[in-house]
Structures are given as C-alpha cells and as structure tokens.
C-alpha cells in the first residue's frame, strides 16, 4: 500500500507540475474542435499540383491567415484534382506548419498515411503542436482519411508537425482540410488549482484506504 500511495502521490505531483504548462487542449473530432474556435478558415489545398513534386517550403493564404509548410524533402500532391491532399515526396518525412500570421491559436485537420501509390492506408501518425508555453504530442491510431485532430491554445501557436509513426517504412504523412482559427470562448484550459486539487484528492483517497487496512 505504501508503494501505491507513493505512486499516486507522484502522479498528483506530475499533474500539478504539468498543469502549469497545459495551455493546449486537444480535440479528436471535427465538431468538438469547431465548437471551441472562432474565425476559422480551411485550406482544402485547392490548386495544389496532384501527382507531381512541389518544392518545399510553400506559403499559403487561407482566409485572413497565412502559413508556411515545409517538408524534410519536398512535397508531393496526392488525392485528386478535385480533392487534393498535401503529402511528401519521401517516405517518413515530417511536415511542419509554422510562420502563422493573424494570431493563429488553433489548428486542426484530417491527418493520415498514404502508400507509394498515394492510396490511404491505416497507420499511426504523430502530431506535435507547440506554443510559447511548450508542446503537446498526440498519436492518431489507425488514422484514416476522416481521422481528425485539433489543437487549441490559450496562446498563439508556433508550429504543428505531422510525422508517420512507422519509421523506415514506406509510409507518407498526408494532410487534408487544414483549419486555422482563433481560440473560442468555450475552449477553456483547466486551471492549475483544479488539477492540483484532483491530485491531492487521489492522494487522500489512497491514505484513507491505507488506514482502513491497518
């Protein structure tokens, strides 16, 4: 029981420590993300060259925002001319979105993997969103073309990286419907005090359980 108490107390300390940097909220559905943002603009990558190489980096305008996208190598357009996707020329390369203008504090989209032929395949894809307070990393398991993830920060965002989890495999990171926005009034980051109290509550329950077993 002492080990359990120590573990739970350590967990509470971890929660307290990390909450001070918890400035980014993660959303796993498009509807929940859209309800937490304001002034959204979506880049469907219309006009992006399909089945051909596009040199990296690229700068794109969407609504009142502008951003830069870069790849470790170059980009390669996938999908169709009516529904293009942003992908990379080299397997395993990371796509980085940054240099945002317009005070972007939210970003989301469809993130998935494609194979050598540009066809969607089930695979895991890693996303890391960074703001002035730090970064949050999430992995989409068995990502498909309709897999969605969004990040909303209480600060302005610095970057978002998209990387296939299958290192060394013939897998290409692919993005569609990239949405840039501002934080909405409903996307409130939990206060550090609340998380701290939750951690102390866990420790208290463990202590009470220990007393009962004496």
Backbone as a chain_set.jsonl record, in Angstrom:
{"seq": "XXXXXXXXXXXXXXXXXXXXXXXXXXXXXXXXXXXXXXXXXXXXXXXXXXXXXXXXXXXXXXXXXXXXXXXXXXXXXXXXXXXXXXXXXXXXXXXXXXXXXXXXXXXXXXXXXXXXXXXXXXXXXXXXXXXXXXXXXXXXXXXXXXXXXXXXXXXXXXXXXXXXXXXXXXXXXXXXXXXXXXXXXXXXXXXXXXXXXXXXXXXXXXXXXXXXXX", "coords": {"N": [[0.825, -1.201, 0.0], [2.036, 1.167, 0.668], [3.648, 1.609, -1.509], [1.727, 2.023, -3.456], [0.516, 4.359, -2.51], [2.694, 6.102, -2.659], [3.104, 6.097, -5.407], [0.712, 7.169, -6.351], [0.804, 9.657, -5.157], [3.013, 10.703, -6.42], [1.954, 10.805, -8.959], [0.041, 12.784, -8.576], [1.688, 14.969, -8.112], [2.929, 15.154, -10.57], [0.74, 15.844, -12.139], [0.153, 18.356, -11.049], [2.495, 19.744, -11.674], [2.562, 19.63, -14.508], [0.233, 20.917, -15.211], [0.623, 23.629, -15.121], [1.698, 24.205, -17.528], [-0.216, 23.54, -19.241], [-1.435, 24.669, -21.751], [-2.566, 24.014, -24.116], [-5.318, 22.518, -25.615], [-6.561, 19.406, -26.706], [-8.499, 18.169, -29.368], [-10.496, 15.573, -30.655], [-12.416, 15.22, -32.556], [-13.977, 16.695, -35.412], [-16.266, 18.235, -35.01], [-16.232, 18.891, -32.243], [-13.89, 20.358, -32.14], [-14.485, 22.516, -33.869], [-16.477, 23.76, -32.417], [-15.059, 24.914, -30.431], [-13.602, 27.015, -31.356], [-12.998, 30.199, -33.05], [-13.548, 32.349, -35.881], [-12.72, 30.599, -38.101], [-10.769, 29.284, -40.853], [-10.395, 27.283, -43.669], [-8.015, 25.381, -45.373], [-8.28, 23.662, -48.211], [-6.454, 22.795, -49.89], [-6.856, 23.39, -52.516], [-6.03, 23.726, -55.911], [-3.501, 22.802, -55.553], [-0.798, 21.038, -56.932], [-1.337, 17.851, -58.217], [-0.088, 14.529, -58.103], [2.547, 15.187, -58.626], [5.74, 16.763, -58.002], [6.243, 19.311, -55.584], [8.213, 21.97, -54.682], [9.669, 22.394, -51.466], [10.031, 25.009, -49.033], [6.47, 25.9, -48.85], [4.241, 28.685, -49.085], [1.09, 29.571, -47.99], [-2.119, 31.133, -48.309], [-5.031, 31.451, -46.402], [-8.22, 32.414, -45.848], [-8.085, 34.992, -43.507], [-5.566, 34.385, -42.764], [-2.108, 33.365, -42.951], [0.356, 30.92, -43.715], [3.311, 28.846, -43.446], [4.415, 25.883, -44.943], [6.558, 23.139, -44.621], [8.7, 20.466, -45.69], [10.786, 17.651, -44.936], [12.06, 16.736, -47.215], [10.792, 17.335, -50.294], [7.436, 18.336, -51.334], [4.602, 16.31, -52.342], [1.814, 16.041, -54.317], [-1.177, 14.407, -53.504], [-4.258, 12.473, -53.732], [-7.021, 13.744, -55.603], [-7.59, 15.93, -58.458], [-9.838, 17.381, -57.875], [-10.03, 17.056, -55.188], [-7.466, 17.574, -53.632], [-4.603, 16.4, -51.701], [-2.164, 17.242, -49.264], [1.031, 15.966, -49.285], [4.176, 14.215, -48.87], [7.277, 13.966, -50.734], [9.169, 12.084, -50.033], [9.218, 9.019, -48.244], [8.286, 8.762, -44.828], [8.964, 11.364, -44.145], [8.711, 14.447, -42.267], [6.068, 16.788, -41.981], [5.917, 20.224, -41.505], [4.107, 22.863, -40.137], [4.186, 26.3, -39.84], [5.17, 29.723, -38.99], [2.874, 31.333, -38.779], [0.446, 33.855, -39.538], [-1.812, 36.418, -38.366], [-2.47, 35.874, -35.771], [-2.877, 33.117, -35.016], [-4.308, 30.661, -33.022], [-5.353, 28.193, -32.981], [-5.457, 25.023, -34.567], [-6.313, 22.501, -36.885], [-7.269, 19.411, -38.55], [-7.55, 16.848, -41.137], [-5.592, 14.066, -40.754], [-3.464, 11.602, -41.954], [-2.084, 8.491, -43.276], [-0.467, 7.629, -46.379], [0.277, 5.324, -49.073], [2.887, 4.176, -51.356], [1.606, 4.458, -53.791], [-0.08, 6.503, -53.344], [-2.434, 5.918, -52.121], [-4.738, 5.852, -49.383], [-3.779, 4.409, -46.281], [-4.18, 2.403, -43.355], [-2.635, 3.525, -40.48], [-0.402, 4.712, -37.902], [-0.075, 8.074, -36.855], [1.861, 10.856, -35.88], [1.401, 13.839, -34.116], [2.555, 17.03, -33.217], [1.954, 19.868, -31.439], [2.986, 23.18, -30.87], [3.332, 25.908, -28.67], [3.996, 29.094, -27.053], [4.343, 28.211, -24.478], [5.134, 25.6, -24.463], [4.9, 22.211, -25.672], [2.58, 19.81, -27.096], [2.089, 16.423, -27.698], [0.446, 14.086, -29.717], [-0.837, 10.915, -30.793], [-2.45, 9.581, -33.555], [-4.172, 6.685, -33.818], [-4.311, 4.079, -36.172], [-5.015, 5.807, -38.332], [-7.293, 7.271, -40.645], [-8.733, 8.637, -43.7], [-10.765, 10.227, -42.728], [-10.014, 10.752, -40.181], [-9.599, 12.941, -37.481], [-8.004, 15.685, -35.864], [-7.555, 18.322, -33.564], [-6.01, 21.278, -32.232], [-6.109, 23.607, -29.645], [-4.95, 26.573, -28.365], [-4.226, 28.642, -25.508], [-2.513, 30.576, -26.045], [-0.706, 32.102, -28.814], [-0.064, 29.95, -31.558], [2.969, 28.267, -32.431], [3.932, 26.186, -34.081], [3.055, 23.184, -35.939], [3.72, 19.809, -36.22], [3.735, 16.955, -38.365], [4.091, 13.567, -38.492], [4.782, 10.328, -39.779], [4.277, 7.399, -37.822], [5.49, 5.021, -38.338], [8.538, 4.463, -38.591], [10.981, 4.362, -41.097], [9.458, 2.74, -42.716], [7.553, 2.372, -45.794], [5.761, 4.798, -45.793], [3.755, 7.664, -46.036], [3.257, 10.861, -44.715], [0.191, 12.598, -44.685], [-2.061, 15.283, -45.365], [-5.217, 16.897, -45.068], [-7.776, 19.366, -45.507], [-6.928, 21.55, -43.743], [-7.39, 23.515, -40.978], [-7.221, 26.783, -39.769], [-7.489, 28.961, -36.986], [-8.868, 31.052, -34.355], [-8.813, 30.933, -30.776], [-11.822, 29.991, -29.248], [-14.542, 31.203, -27.11], [-15.445, 29.034, -25.607], [-13.444, 27.207, -25.243], [-11.861, 26.459, -22.738], [-8.92, 26.264, -20.861], [-8.076, 23.968, -18.312], [-7.775, 25.139, -14.965], [-4.707, 25.389, -13.096], [-5.058, 25.052, -10.319], [-7.361, 23.48, -10.066], [-6.558, 21.025, -11.146], [-4.543, 20.419, -9.383], [-5.97, 20.098, -6.994], [-7.419, 17.843, -7.697], [-5.355, 15.972, -7.835], [-4.467, 15.971, -5.169], [-6.754, 14.995, -4.023], [-6.793, 12.366, -4.963], [-4.519, 11.394, -3.657], [-5.447, 11.635, -1.059], [-7.551, 9.783, -0.981], [-6.121, 7.436, -1.279], [-4.669, 7.421, 1.105], [-6.726, 7.196, 2.975], [-7.676, 4.658, 2.344], [-5.492, 3.177, 3.071], [-5.468, 3.508, 5.84], [-7.756, 2.118, 6.557], [-7.002, -0.479, 6.212], [-5.337, -1.069, 8.275]], "CA": [[0.0, 0.0, 0.0], [2.924, 2.326, 0.69], [4.089, 1.852, -2.881], [0.6, 2.591, -4.172], [0.382, 5.732, -2.061], [3.804, 6.875, -3.225], [2.882, 6.231, -6.846], [-0.395, 8.088, -6.583], [1.261, 10.987, -4.773], [3.881, 11.154, -7.512], [1.068, 11.149, -10.056], [-0.569, 14.072, -8.284], [2.71, 15.992, -8.316], [3.094, 15.29, -12.012], [-0.405, 16.591, -12.635], [0.314, 19.74, -10.633], [3.59, 20.352, -12.413], [2.27, 19.77, -15.927], [-0.916, 21.776, -15.428], [1.083, 24.998, -15.306], [2.045, 24.353, -18.935], [-1.309, 22.96, -20.023], [-2.063, 25.763, -22.48], [-3.11, 23.485, -25.363], [-6.348, 21.494, -25.486], [-6.617, 18.539, -27.885], [-9.836, 17.72, -29.761], [-10.358, 14.412, -31.535], [-13.462, 15.233, -33.576], [-14.094, 17.989, -36.071], [-17.358, 19.0, -34.406], [-15.805, 19.45, -30.955], [-12.882, 21.376, -32.433], [-15.132, 23.691, -34.448], [-17.257, 24.439, -31.38], [-14.134, 25.534, -29.475], [-12.788, 28.027, -32.034], [-13.686, 31.299, -33.718], [-12.925, 32.848, -37.112], [-11.969, 29.542, -38.783], [-10.565, 29.288, -42.302], [-9.9, 25.946, -44.003], [-7.269, 25.184, -46.612], [-8.567, 22.354, -48.805], [-5.335, 22.599, -50.818], [-7.33, 23.585, -53.884], [-4.996, 24.256, -56.788], [-2.219, 22.15, -55.314], [-0.491, 20.112, -58.017], [-1.512, 16.448, -57.846], [0.787, 13.569, -58.781], [3.774, 15.853, -59.055], [6.548, 17.303, -56.908], [6.229, 20.745, -55.309], [9.37, 22.274, -53.836], [9.451, 22.863, -50.09], [8.732, 25.21, -48.376], [5.426, 26.622, -49.561], [3.483, 29.633, -48.272], [-0.293, 29.579, -48.46], [-3.074, 32.027, -47.669], [-6.358, 30.882, -46.192], [-8.967, 33.416, -45.111], [-7.249, 36.106, -43.054], [-4.326, 33.829, -42.229], [-1.057, 32.876, -43.845], [1.248, 29.989, -43.033], [4.334, 28.175, -44.242], [4.531, 24.431, -44.766], [7.846, 22.632, -45.105], [8.924, 19.031, -45.551], [12.206, 17.312, -44.854], [12.469, 16.789, -48.615], [9.82, 18.189, -50.968], [6.052, 17.881, -51.244], [4.034, 15.583, -53.473], [0.366, 16.114, -54.231], [-1.937, 13.162, -53.609], [-5.684, 12.687, -53.888], [-7.465, 14.028, -56.963], [-7.572, 17.361, -58.776], [-10.983, 17.999, -57.209], [-9.816, 16.937, -53.74], [-6.034, 17.302, -53.442], [-4.051, 16.249, -50.361], [-0.759, 17.615, -49.109], [1.852, 14.856, -48.823], [5.611, 14.432, -49.064], [7.903, 13.17, -51.786], [9.933, 10.991, -49.431], [8.559, 8.279, -47.17], [8.743, 9.024, -43.468], [9.292, 12.769, -43.895], [7.842, 15.242, -41.405], [5.504, 18.042, -42.482], [5.876, 21.244, -40.454], [3.343, 24.084, -40.392], [4.616, 27.361, -38.922], [5.171, 31.105, -39.502], [1.481, 31.75, -38.909], [0.076, 35.25, -39.346], [-3.205, 36.557, -37.976], [-2.647, 35.434, -34.379], [-3.473, 31.776, -35.006], [-4.182, 29.942, -31.749], [-5.991, 26.884, -33.135], [-5.181, 24.363, -35.842], [-6.853, 21.151, -36.939], [-7.399, 18.887, -39.903], [-7.508, 15.398, -41.346], [-4.196, 13.619, -40.807], [-3.461, 10.161, -42.209], [-0.94, 7.973, -44.035], [-0.692, 7.068, -47.707], [1.35, 4.433, -49.51], [3.675, 4.589, -52.524], [0.697, 4.787, -54.886], [-0.923, 7.615, -52.93], [-3.693, 5.426, -51.555], [-4.769, 5.882, -47.918], [-3.573, 3.153, -45.566], [-4.294, 2.543, -41.91], [-1.337, 3.626, -39.821], [-0.356, 5.681, -36.815], [0.573, 9.315, -37.243], [2.204, 11.627, -34.682], [1.257, 15.284, -34.258], [3.071, 17.824, -32.103], [1.614, 21.29, -31.502], [3.863, 23.952, -29.989], [3.087, 27.333, -28.465], [5.05, 29.732, -26.265], [4.473, 27.546, -23.18], [5.642, 24.241, -24.605], [4.321, 21.433, -26.767], [1.732, 18.657, -26.808], [2.216, 15.408, -28.741], [-0.627, 13.1, -29.749], [-0.75, 9.943, -31.876], [-3.706, 9.043, -34.07], [-4.006, 5.255, -34.07], [-5.059, 3.617, -37.348], [-5.577, 7.001, -38.955], [-7.923, 7.146, -41.955], [-8.93, 9.948, -44.322], [-11.695, 11.023, -41.93], [-9.465, 10.958, -38.831], [-9.48, 14.383, -37.235], [-7.436, 16.144, -34.603], [-7.38, 19.765, -33.496], [-5.312, 21.809, -31.065], [-6.494, 24.978, -29.322], [-4.041, 27.101, -27.351], [-4.553, 29.922, -24.89], [-1.519, 31.492, -26.611], [-0.581, 31.907, -30.253], [0.675, 28.74, -31.903], [4.232, 28.423, -33.15], [4.092, 25.185, -35.134], [2.462, 21.853, -35.855], [4.446, 18.839, -37.037], [2.991, 15.737, -38.692], [5.104, 12.558, -38.807], [4.333, 8.93, -39.703], [4.867, 6.693, -36.683], [6.225, 3.858, -38.836], [9.85, 4.929, -39.036], [11.681, 3.488, -42.025], [8.524, 2.048, -43.601], [7.104, 3.165, -46.933], [4.551, 5.477, -45.358], [3.858, 9.093, -46.294], [2.335, 11.713, -43.966], [-0.726, 13.268, -45.605], [-2.929, 16.228, -44.659], [-6.316, 17.483, -45.833], [-8.696, 20.255, -44.776], [-6.219, 22.184, -42.63], [-8.14, 24.668, -40.478], [-6.578, 27.733, -38.86], [-8.534, 29.719, -36.303], [-8.548, 31.633, -33.053], [-9.453, 30.268, -29.639], [-13.174, 30.432, -28.976], [-14.836, 31.415, -25.683], [-15.792, 27.796, -24.898], [-12.274, 26.326, -25.097], [-11.167, 26.888, -21.531], [-7.893, 25.377, -20.335], [-8.27, 23.75, -16.875], [-6.902, 25.899, -14.081], [-3.767, 24.559, -12.34], [-5.583, 24.751, -8.991], [-8.309, 22.371, -10.172], [-5.803, 19.797, -11.343], [-3.82, 20.158, -8.144], [-6.926, 19.559, -6.036], [-7.716, 16.483, -8.112], [-4.222, 15.144, -7.445], [-4.48, 15.833, -3.718], [-7.881, 14.125, -3.708], [-6.34, 10.994, -5.205], [-3.622, 11.026, -2.569], [-6.254, 11.492, 0.14], [-8.265, 8.511, -1.056], [-5.154, 6.362, -1.042], [-4.338, 7.442, 2.523], [-7.877, 6.655, 3.699], [-7.689, 3.219, 2.107], [-4.397, 2.586, 3.849], [-5.864, 3.491, 7.245], [-8.764, 1.083, 6.749], [-6.382, -1.797, 6.191], [-4.49, -1.259, 9.461]], "C": [[0.861, 1.254, 0.0], [3.382, 2.666, -0.714], [2.977, 2.493, -3.693], [0.419, 4.05, -3.817], [1.466, 6.599, -2.661], [3.595, 7.117, -4.705], [1.797, 7.248, -7.129], [-0.015, 9.507, -6.199], [2.161, 11.558, -5.854], [3.052, 11.568, -8.708], [0.438, 12.507, -9.83], [0.423, 15.195, -8.479], [2.952, 16.221, -9.793], [1.964, 16.115, -12.589], [-0.285, 18.06, -12.287], [1.379, 20.422, -11.467], [3.251, 20.598, -13.858], [1.13, 20.739, -16.175], [-0.511, 23.215, -15.677], [1.449, 25.267, -16.758], [0.933, 23.832, -19.841], [-2.072, 24.053, -20.749], [-2.691, 25.299, -23.776], [-4.12, 22.379, -25.058], [-6.426, 20.726, -26.796], [-8.058, 18.089, -28.121], [-9.704, 16.617, -30.804], [-11.502, 14.258, -32.53], [-13.555, 16.629, -34.168], [-15.161, 18.853, -35.41], [-16.945, 19.636, -33.085], [-14.763, 20.544, -31.154], [-13.546, 22.652, -32.944], [-15.936, 24.465, -33.411], [-16.37, 25.185, -30.39], [-13.32, 26.666, -30.087], [-13.656, 29.151, -32.572], [-12.874, 31.709, -34.942], [-12.12, 31.78, -37.847], [-11.839, 29.792, -40.282], [-9.882, 27.975, -42.657], [-9.213, 25.929, -45.359], [-7.55, 23.768, -47.109], [-7.48, 21.962, -49.803], [-5.785, 22.634, -52.279], [-6.222, 24.237, -54.71], [-3.634, 23.638, -56.585], [-1.995, 21.082, -56.382], [-0.533, 18.666, -57.535], [-0.623, 15.567, -58.715], [2.023, 14.231, -59.38], [4.466, 16.441, -57.83], [6.366, 18.814, -56.813], [7.354, 21.033, -54.328], [8.935, 22.792, -52.474], [10.453, 23.975, -49.785], [7.728, 25.883, -49.303], [4.756, 27.572, -48.576], [2.082, 29.725, -48.847], [-1.138, 30.543, -47.635], [-4.414, 31.318, -47.55], [-7.144, 31.848, -45.305], [-8.083, 34.601, -44.772], [-5.897, 35.646, -42.526], [-3.346, 33.485, -43.356], [-0.173, 31.931, -43.043], [2.268, 29.437, -44.011], [4.311, 26.693, -43.916], [5.861, 23.99, -45.35], [7.92, 21.135, -44.86], [10.415, 18.783, -45.502], [12.814, 17.293, -46.249], [11.595, 17.799, -49.333], [8.425, 17.625, -50.765], [5.661, 17.102, -52.495], [2.526, 15.593, -53.297], [-0.289, 14.763, -54.421], [-3.42, 13.497, -53.714], [-6.048, 12.87, -55.348], [-7.427, 15.528, -57.213], [-8.734, 18.09, -58.114], [-10.875, 17.939, -55.692], [-8.355, 16.59, -53.466], [-5.658, 17.186, -51.974], [-2.603, 16.699, -50.373], [0.011, 16.423, -48.552], [3.315, 15.158, -49.148], [6.154, 13.545, -50.18], [8.59, 11.935, -51.216], [9.154, 10.33, -48.299], [9.153, 8.657, -45.819], [9.056, 10.467, -43.148], [8.253, 13.434, -42.996], [7.349, 16.475, -42.152], [5.411, 19.006, -41.311], [5.082, 22.448, -40.934], [3.784, 25.129, -39.371], [4.533, 28.723, -39.607], [3.743, 31.598, -39.75], [1.351, 33.266, -38.773], [-1.401, 35.304, -38.971], [-3.509, 36.034, -36.595], [-3.379, 34.098, -34.295], [-3.245, 31.11, -33.646], [-4.858, 28.576, -31.795], [-5.68, 26.329, -34.52], [-5.719, 22.939, -35.789], [-6.959, 20.682, -38.374], [-7.506, 17.378, -39.924], [-6.063, 14.987, -41.564], [-4.184, 12.096, -40.948], [-2.222, 9.781, -43.012], [-1.384, 7.531, -45.423], [0.493, 6.184, -48.08], [2.042, 4.984, -50.758], [2.786, 5.053, -53.673], [-0.249, 5.941, -54.541], [-2.258, 7.204, -52.359], [-3.643, 5.482, -50.03], [-4.557, 4.491, -47.337], [-3.72, 3.415, -44.073], [-2.901, 2.536, -41.296], [-1.406, 4.667, -38.728], [0.41, 6.92, -37.263], [0.712, 10.218, -36.018], [2.106, 13.119, -34.982], [1.789, 15.973, -33.012], [2.754, 19.291, -32.341], [2.447, 22.038, -30.468], [3.391, 25.396, -29.908], [4.18, 27.885, -27.569], [5.279, 29.057, -24.922], [5.068, 26.149, -23.269], [4.948, 23.527, -25.744], [3.483, 20.276, -26.239], [1.849, 17.699, -27.982], [1.103, 14.379, -28.605], [-0.41, 12.162, -30.932], [-2.147, 9.49, -32.27], [-3.455, 7.586, -34.45], [-4.895, 4.829, -35.238], [-5.771, 4.771, -38.049], [-6.13, 6.696, -40.343], [-8.182, 8.549, -42.497], [-9.889, 10.834, -43.529], [-11.22, 11.207, -40.488], [-9.191, 12.44, -38.626], [-8.811, 14.645, -35.892], [-7.231, 17.653, -34.672], [-6.734, 20.177, -32.191], [-5.725, 23.266, -30.87], [-5.644, 25.454, -28.157], [-4.586, 28.39, -26.751], [-3.549, 30.99, -25.31], [-1.544, 31.349, -28.132], [0.28, 30.673, -30.515], [1.948, 29.07, -32.671], [4.36, 27.431, -34.299], [3.232, 23.961, -34.874], [3.274, 20.944, -36.76], [3.611, 17.575, -37.193], [3.991, 14.707, -39.192], [4.505, 11.16, -38.776], [5.028, 8.217, -38.549], [5.721, 5.52, -37.126], [7.553, 4.299, -39.436], [10.501, 3.902, -39.955], [10.773, 2.742, -42.98], [8.121, 2.961, -44.751], [5.733, 3.757, -46.629], [4.767, 6.976, -45.521], [2.817, 9.847, -45.467], [1.494, 12.513, -44.955], [-1.724, 14.104, -44.811], [-4.014, 16.729, -45.608], [-7.129, 18.382, -44.913], [-8.04, 20.872, -43.54], [-6.949, 23.463, -42.225], [-7.295, 25.484, -39.512], [-7.669, 28.592, -38.24], [-7.97, 30.39, -35.058], [-9.3, 30.85, -31.977], [-10.837, 30.853, -29.41], [-13.431, 30.579, -27.488], [-15.102, 30.138, -24.911], [-14.602, 26.893, -24.648], [-11.423, 26.788, -23.933], [-10.169, 25.847, -21.061], [-8.111, 25.196, -18.837], [-7.278, 24.548, -16.041], [-5.966, 24.962, -13.325], [-4.306, 24.146, -10.981], [-6.515, 23.548, -9.033], [-7.587, 21.049, -10.312], [-5.062, 19.427, -10.072], [-4.748, 19.544, -7.107], [-7.297, 18.129, -6.389], [-6.607, 15.542, -7.673], [-4.191, 14.915, -5.951], [-5.63, 14.937, -3.272], [-7.524, 12.67, -3.895], [-5.452, 10.517, -4.069], [-4.4, 10.802, -1.277], [-7.008, 10.182, 0.173], [-7.333, 7.343, -0.772], [-4.808, 6.268, 0.432], [-5.475, 6.842, 3.342], [-7.941, 5.148, 3.544], [-6.629, 2.527, 2.934], [-4.786, 2.473, 5.322], [-6.857, 2.363, 7.523], [-8.148, -0.301, 6.848], [-5.495, -2.045, 7.399], [-5.162, -2.186, 10.454]], "O": [[0.49, 2.274, -0.58], [3.495, 3.836, -1.081], [3.221, 3.381, -4.51], [0.197, 4.888, -4.691], [1.196, 7.707, -3.122], [3.872, 8.205, -5.209], [1.928, 8.083, -8.024], [-0.458, 10.462, -6.838], [2.088, 12.745, -6.173], [3.371, 12.538, -9.395], [0.308, 13.3, -10.763], [0.055, 16.267, -8.959], [3.157, 17.356, -10.223], [2.19, 16.984, -13.431], [-0.581, 18.922, -13.114], [1.191, 21.552, -11.919], [3.596, 21.645, -14.405], [1.061, 21.334, -17.25], [-1.218, 23.949, -16.367], [1.507, 26.422, -17.18], [1.114, 23.699, -21.052], [-3.22, 24.341, -20.413], [-3.296, 26.106, -24.481], [-3.817, 21.428, -24.338], [-6.365, 21.319, -27.873], [-8.749, 17.679, -27.188], [-8.895, 16.718, -31.726], [-11.554, 13.274, -33.268], [-13.248, 17.62, -33.505], [-14.984, 20.062, -35.266], [-17.271, 20.796, -32.83], [-14.751, 21.538, -30.428], [-13.206, 23.748, -32.499], [-16.064, 25.685, -33.508], [-16.859, 25.992, -29.601], [-12.445, 27.225, -29.426], [-14.885, 29.071, -32.555], [-11.673, 31.448, -35.026], [-10.96, 32.013, -38.187], [-12.693, 30.432, -40.895], [-8.901, 27.593, -42.02], [-9.758, 26.4, -46.357], [-7.111, 22.792, -46.5], [-7.575, 20.933, -50.473], [-5.187, 22.003, -53.15], [-5.565, 25.176, -54.261], [-2.706, 23.907, -57.348], [-2.904, 20.314, -56.697], [0.142, 18.299, -56.574], [-0.432, 15.828, -59.902], [2.477, 13.889, -60.472], [3.862, 16.596, -56.769], [6.338, 19.511, -57.827], [7.436, 20.414, -53.267], [7.958, 23.532, -52.354], [11.602, 23.904, -50.222], [8.072, 26.367, -50.381], [4.709, 27.3, -47.377], [1.907, 29.931, -50.048], [-0.909, 30.742, -46.442], [-4.869, 30.665, -48.489], [-6.78, 32.073, -44.151], [-7.411, 35.153, -45.644], [-5.167, 36.424, -41.912], [-3.713, 33.34, -44.522], [0.023, 32.116, -41.842], [2.115, 29.54, -45.228], [4.201, 26.301, -42.754], [6.245, 24.416, -46.439], [7.289, 20.606, -43.945], [11.209, 19.6, -45.967], [13.932, 17.765, -46.455], [11.641, 18.989, -49.024], [8.24, 16.591, -50.122], [6.288, 17.215, -53.548], [2.016, 15.199, -52.248], [0.003, 14.052, -55.383], [-3.794, 14.668, -53.777], [-5.464, 12.238, -56.228], [-7.252, 16.31, -56.279], [-8.633, 19.282, -57.822], [-11.552, 18.69, -54.99], [-8.038, 15.455, -53.111], [-6.296, 17.784, -51.108], [-1.903, 16.554, -51.375], [-0.312, 15.922, -47.475], [3.638, 16.237, -49.644], [5.569, 12.517, -50.522], [8.592, 10.872, -51.837], [8.51, 11.007, -47.498], [10.363, 8.845, -45.685], [9.383, 10.786, -42.005], [7.086, 13.043, -42.966], [8.111, 17.127, -42.866], [4.891, 18.658, -40.251], [5.348, 22.99, -42.007], [3.759, 24.869, -38.168], [3.912, 28.865, -40.661], [3.444, 32.195, -40.784], [2.064, 33.886, -37.984], [-2.149, 34.36, -39.223], [-4.667, 35.774, -36.268], [-4.378, 33.969, -33.587], [-2.109, 31.014, -33.181], [-4.931, 27.88, -30.783], [-5.643, 27.061, -35.509], [-5.595, 22.256, -34.772], [-6.763, 21.461, -39.307], [-7.547, 16.719, -38.886], [-5.391, 15.502, -42.457], [-4.814, 11.387, -40.163], [-1.417, 10.637, -43.38], [-2.525, 7.113, -45.621], [1.568, 6.278, -47.487], [1.802, 6.122, -51.159], [3.167, 5.936, -54.441], [-1.109, 6.31, -55.341], [-3.126, 8.047, -52.135], [-2.603, 5.187, -49.441], [-5.098, 3.51, -47.848], [-3.424, 4.507, -43.589], [-2.095, 1.646, -41.565], [-2.374, 5.423, -38.645], [1.417, 6.822, -37.965], [-0.214, 10.329, -35.215], [2.655, 13.603, -35.972], [1.508, 15.552, -31.89], [3.216, 19.889, -33.313], [2.595, 21.587, -29.332], [3.091, 26.027, -30.921], [5.19, 27.217, -27.344], [6.302, 29.299, -24.282], [5.465, 25.578, -22.253], [4.461, 24.164, -26.678], [3.648, 19.826, -25.106], [1.725, 18.112, -29.135], [0.848, 13.865, -27.516], [0.137, 12.569, -31.957], [-2.934, 9.067, -31.423], [-2.62, 7.297, -35.307], [-6.076, 5.172, -35.29], [-6.97, 4.712, -38.32], [-5.519, 5.961, -41.119], [-7.885, 9.539, -41.828], [-9.836, 12.059, -43.644], [-11.949, 11.758, -39.663], [-8.622, 13.106, -39.491], [-9.026, 13.923, -34.919], [-6.795, 18.192, -35.689], [-6.89, 19.509, -31.169], [-5.696, 24.06, -31.81], [-5.616, 24.829, -27.097], [-5.315, 29.134, -27.407], [-3.707, 32.164, -24.977], [-2.32, 30.559, -28.671], [1.229, 30.394, -29.783], [1.996, 30.02, -33.453], [4.842, 27.787, -35.374], [2.751, 23.729, -33.764], [3.496, 21.26, -37.929], [2.881, 17.175, -36.286], [4.666, 14.932, -40.197], [3.785, 10.829, -37.834], [6.224, 8.407, -38.324], [6.585, 5.067, -36.376], [7.668, 4.483, -40.648], [10.564, 2.717, -39.629], [11.25, 2.166, -43.958], [8.322, 4.174, -44.692], [4.703, 3.298, -47.124], [5.831, 7.497, -45.186], [1.632, 9.516, -45.508], [2.012, 13.04, -45.939], [-2.176, 13.705, -43.738], [-3.766, 16.955, -46.793], [-7.165, 18.184, -43.698], [-8.543, 20.729, -42.426], [-7.105, 24.379, -43.032], [-6.726, 24.95, -38.56], [-8.66, 28.913, -38.895], [-6.779, 30.307, -34.757], [-10.302, 30.191, -32.256], [-11.003, 32.072, -29.38], [-12.621, 30.128, -26.678], [-15.001, 30.133, -23.684], [-14.72, 25.908, -23.918], [-10.39, 27.43, -24.12], [-10.52, 24.681, -20.882], [-8.317, 26.189, -18.139], [-6.093, 24.624, -16.367], [-6.368, 23.862, -12.949], [-4.054, 23.03, -10.525], [-6.473, 22.694, -8.147], [-7.955, 20.063, -9.674], [-4.966, 18.25, -9.725], [-4.379, 18.592, -6.42], [-7.473, 17.292, -5.503], [-6.877, 14.441, -7.194], [-3.923, 13.802, -5.497], [-5.518, 14.213, -2.283], [-7.903, 11.825, -3.084], [-5.596, 9.399, -3.575], [-4.077, 9.91, -0.493], [-7.103, 9.537, 1.217], [-7.712, 6.38, -0.105], [-4.665, 5.168, 0.965], [-5.24, 6.08, 4.28], [-8.23, 4.435, 4.505], [-6.84, 1.424, 3.438], [-4.479, 1.477, 5.978], [-6.815, 1.732, 8.578], [-8.705, -1.192, 7.49], [-4.948, -3.139, 7.536], [-4.602, -2.465, 11.514]]}, "num_chains": 1, "name": "protein.A"}
